[in-house]
Amino acid sequence: MTNIDKVILQMMQVMLQNKLPAIDRIEEESHDPFKVLVGTLLSARTKDETTDAVCRRLFKRVSSYHDLKHLSLIELEELIKPIGFYHTKARHLQRLPHVLEERFAGIIPRTIEELILLPGVGRKTANLVLVIAFKIPAVCVDTHVHRIMNRLGYVSTKTSLETEMALRGKLPVKHWLVFNSCFVSYGQHVCLPRNPRCNECRIFSECERVGVNR
DNA sequence: AAAACGGGGGC
DNA sequence: GCCCCAGTTTT
């Protein structure tokens, strides 16, 4: 077993032991692809609680992409206000229904190559939509995954794409649904961006403690 | 490769 | 005040 396999296994064990909420949420939530897409898109650089609150409010007004066509930019901004980068994201939501209709016949696509053509959707968001909405195994590299892999020395680049490729084939057979959540969880509680709690870390024996992306 | 986009919450 | 928040787009 290589070093990276052991690290992933340990992070997953830590998460499963602590019964972190992400597990239940991913497995039990309703998974309307449109709502998953919107929620995931809005969640960028924003706390989950904030995103959840906004989504609950937003989905009372918007239940399909058709509803987005009837909202002005100002209205959209007001609806998603507390979320980070709300102006940019409101513009993305405004363009979303048109791109969906013109390029995908109104159907949320199921491949990453197609998903990243949607406004505001990059590789991380696209992969997360595959995982949550379609239950398709995928590695989505957010800042936590990227930072942890860099500190471990498993990758040596600044690009998250190379990290994603490096982790392909490392998806566990059993709990692959929460593979990404393990990195997020460990990144939030122990392997923090600026001030990691290295004294609490029992995973990395060879850690470079590299600061990456905050 | 770097900058710009950003309000909100915790300590 | 500093840190942190499951990034994407444009320079």
Coordinates of C-alpha atoms in Angstrom, one line a residue, chain A:
Chain A
M1 CA 0.0 0.0 0.0
T2 CA 1.4 3.3 -1.0
N3 CA 1.6 6.3 1.2
I4 CA -1.3 8.1 -0.4
D5 CA -3.6 5.1 -0.1
K6 CA -3.0 5.1 3.7
V7 CA -3.6 8.8 4.0
I8 CA -6.9 8.6 2.2
L9 CA -8.0 5.6 4.3
Q10 CA -7.1 7.4 7.5
M11 CA -9.0 10.5 6.5
M12 CA -12.0 8.5 5.7
Q13 CA -11.8 6.7 9.0
V14 CA -11.6 9.9 10.9
M15 CA -14.6 11.2 9.1
L16 CA -16.7 8.1 9.5
Q17 CA -15.8 7.9 13.2
N18 CA -16.9 11.5 13.8
K19 CA -20.2 10.9 11.9
L20 CA -19.9 14.2 10.1
P21 CA -23.2 15.5 8.7
A22 CA -22.0 15.5 5.1
I23 CA -22.5 11.7 4.8
D24 CA -26.2 11.8 5.6
R25 CA -26.7 14.9 3.6
I26 CA -25.2 13.4 0.4
E27 CA -27.0 10.1 0.7
E28 CA -30.4 11.3 1.8
E29 CA -31.0 14.7 0.1
S30 CA -33.3 15.0 -2.8
H31 CA -31.2 15.1 -5.9
D32 CA -32.9 17.1 -8.6
P33 CA -30.0 17.8 -10.9
F34 CA -31.0 21.4 -11.5
K35 CA -31.1 22.1 -7.8
V36 CA -27.9 20.3 -7.2
L37 CA -26.3 22.3 -10.0
V38 CA -27.5 25.6 -8.7
G39 CA -26.7 24.8 -5.1
T40 CA -23.2 23.6 -6.0
L41 CA -22.6 26.6 -8.2
L42 CA -23.6 29.0 -5.4
S43 CA -21.6 27.2 -2.8
A44 CA -18.2 28.4 -4.1
R45 CA -16.2 30.1 -1.4
T46 CA -19.2 30.2 0.9
K47 CA -20.0 28.3 4.0
D48 CA -22.5 25.5 3.7
E49 CA -24.9 27.0 6.2
T50 CA -25.1 30.2 4.3
T51 CA -25.6 28.4 1.0
D52 CA -28.2 26.1 2.4
A53 CA -30.2 29.0 3.8
V54 CA -30.1 30.8 0.5
C55 CA -31.1 27.7 -1.5
R56 CA -34.1 27.1 0.7
R57 CA -35.3 30.6 0.0
L58 CA -34.3 30.5 -3.7
F59 CA -36.0 27.3 -4.5
K60 CA -39.3 28.7 -3.3
R61 CA -39.2 31.0 -6.2
V62 CA -37.2 28.8 -8.6
S63 CA -38.0 25.2 -9.1
S64 CA -36.7 24.7 -12.6
Y65 CA -34.4 26.6 -15.0
H66 CA -37.5 28.1 -16.7
D67 CA -38.1 30.2 -13.5
L68 CA -34.7 31.8 -13.9
K69 CA -35.7 33.4 -17.1
H70 CA -38.3 35.6 -15.4
L71 CA -36.1 37.0 -12.7
S72 CA -34.1 40.2 -13.3
L73 CA -30.5 40.6 -12.3
I74 CA -31.5 42.7 -9.4
E75 CA -34.0 40.2 -8.2
L76 CA -31.5 37.4 -8.5
E77 CA -28.9 39.4 -6.5
E78 CA -31.4 40.1 -3.8
L79 CA -32.3 36.4 -3.6
I80 CA -28.7 35.1 -3.2
K81 CA -27.4 38.2 -1.4
P82 CA -25.6 36.7 1.6
I83 CA -23.5 34.4 -0.7
G84 CA -20.0 35.3 -1.7
F85 CA -19.5 36.7 -5.2
Y86 CA -23.2 37.2 -5.5
H87 CA -23.1 39.6 -8.4
T88 CA -21.0 37.3 -10.6
K89 CA -23.2 34.3 -9.6
A90 CA -26.4 36.2 -10.3
R91 CA -25.1 36.8 -13.8
H92 CA -24.3 33.1 -14.2
L93 CA -27.8 32.1 -13.0
Q94 CA -29.2 34.6 -15.5
R95 CA -27.3 33.0 -18.4
L96 CA -27.8 29.4 -17.3
P97 CA -31.3 28.8 -18.7
H98 CA -30.3 30.1 -22.2
V99 CA -27.2 28.0 -22.4
L100 CA -29.1 25.0 -21.2
E101 CA -31.7 25.4 -23.9
E102 CA -29.4 26.4 -26.7
R103 CA -26.8 23.7 -26.2
F104 CA -28.4 20.9 -24.1
A105 CA -32.1 21.0 -24.9
G106 CA -32.8 22.0 -21.4
I107 CA -31.3 18.8 -19.9
I108 CA -28.5 19.0 -17.4
P109 CA -25.6 17.1 -19.0
R110 CA -23.9 14.1 -17.4
T111 CA -20.3 14.6 -18.6
I112 CA -17.7 16.9 -17.2
E113 CA -16.8 18.2 -20.7
E114 CA -20.4 19.4 -21.2
L115 CA -21.0 20.6 -17.6
I116 CA -18.0 23.0 -17.7
L117 CA -19.6 24.8 -20.6
L118 CA -22.3 26.0 -18.3
P119 CA -21.7 29.5 -16.9
G120 CA -20.0 29.5 -13.5
V121 CA -19.3 25.8 -13.7
G122 CA -15.7 24.8 -13.5
R123 CA -14.2 21.3 -13.0
K124 CA -14.8 21.2 -9.2
T125 CA -18.4 22.1 -9.6
A126 CA -18.9 19.8 -12.5
N127 CA -17.4 16.9 -10.7
L128 CA -19.5 17.5 -7.7
V129 CA -22.6 17.5 -9.7
L130 CA -21.7 14.2 -11.2
V131 CA -21.2 12.8 -7.7
I132 CA -24.2 14.2 -5.9
A133 CA -26.8 14.4 -8.7
F134 CA -25.9 11.5 -10.9
K135 CA -24.0 9.2 -8.5
I136 CA -21.2 9.0 -10.9
P137 CA -17.8 8.5 -9.2
A138 CA -15.6 11.5 -9.6
V139 CA -12.7 13.4 -7.9
C140 CA -13.4 17.1 -7.4
V141 CA -10.4 19.1 -6.4
D142 CA -11.3 22.0 -4.2
T143 CA -8.8 24.1 -2.2
H144 CA -8.8 21.5 0.6
V145 CA -7.9 18.6 -1.7
H146 CA -5.3 20.6 -3.5
R147 CA -3.8 22.0 -0.3
I148 CA -3.6 18.6 1.4
M149 CA -2.1 16.8 -1.6
N150 CA 0.5 19.6 -2.0
R151 CA 1.5 19.5 1.7
L152 CA 1.8 15.7 1.5
G153 CA 4.1 16.2 -1.5
Y154 CA 1.9 13.9 -3.5
V155 CA 1.6 16.5 -6.2
S156 CA 4.0 19.4 -7.0
T157 CA 2.0 21.8 -9.1
K158 CA -0.2 24.8 -8.7
T159 CA -2.9 23.4 -11.0
S160 CA -5.8 21.5 -9.5
L161 CA -6.2 19.7 -12.8
E162 CA -3.0 17.7 -12.2
T163 CA -4.1 17.0 -8.7
E164 CA -7.4 15.7 -10.1
M165 CA -5.6 13.4 -12.5
A166 CA -3.2 12.2 -9.9
L167 CA -6.2 11.1 -7.7
R168 CA -7.9 9.3 -10.5
G169 CA -7.9 5.6 -9.6
K170 CA -7.7 6.5 -5.9
L171 CA -11.4 6.6 -5.5
P172 CA -12.2 3.9 -2.9
V173 CA -14.6 1.2 -3.9
K174 CA -16.7 1.3 -0.8
H175 CA -17.3 4.9 0.4
W176 CA -16.5 6.7 -2.8
L177 CA -19.5 9.0 -2.3
V178 CA -17.7 10.7 0.7
F179 CA -14.2 10.6 -0.8
N180 CA -14.2 14.3 -1.3
S181 CA -15.9 15.1 2.0
C182 CA -13.0 13.5 3.8
F183 CA -10.5 16.0 2.4
V184 CA -12.9 18.9 3.1
S185 CA -13.5 17.7 6.6
Y186 CA -9.9 17.2 7.4
G187 CA -8.9 20.4 5.7
Q188 CA -11.5 22.4 7.8
H189 CA -10.7 20.9 11.2
V190 CA -7.1 20.0 11.1
C191 CA -5.2 20.8 8.0
L192 CA -6.2 24.4 7.8
P193 CA -4.9 26.8 5.1
R194 CA -2.9 29.3 7.1
N195 CA -2.7 27.9 10.6
P196 CA -2.9 24.1 10.4
R197 CA -3.3 22.2 13.7
C198 CA -0.3 20.0 13.2
N199 CA -0.3 18.9 16.8
E200 CA -3.6 17.3 16.3
C201 CA -2.7 15.6 13.0
R202 CA -2.0 11.9 13.2
I203 CA -2.0 11.4 9.4
F204 CA 1.0 13.1 7.8
S205 CA 4.3 11.7 8.8
E206 CA 6.1 13.5 6.0
C207 CA 4.4 16.9 5.6
E208 CA 5.8 19.9 3.9
R209 CA 3.3 22.3 5.4
V210 CA 3.1 24.2 2.2
G211 CA 0.7 27.1 2.1
V212 CA -1.6 26.7 -0.9
N213 CA -4.5 28.9 -1.9
R214 CA -5.0 30.6 1.5

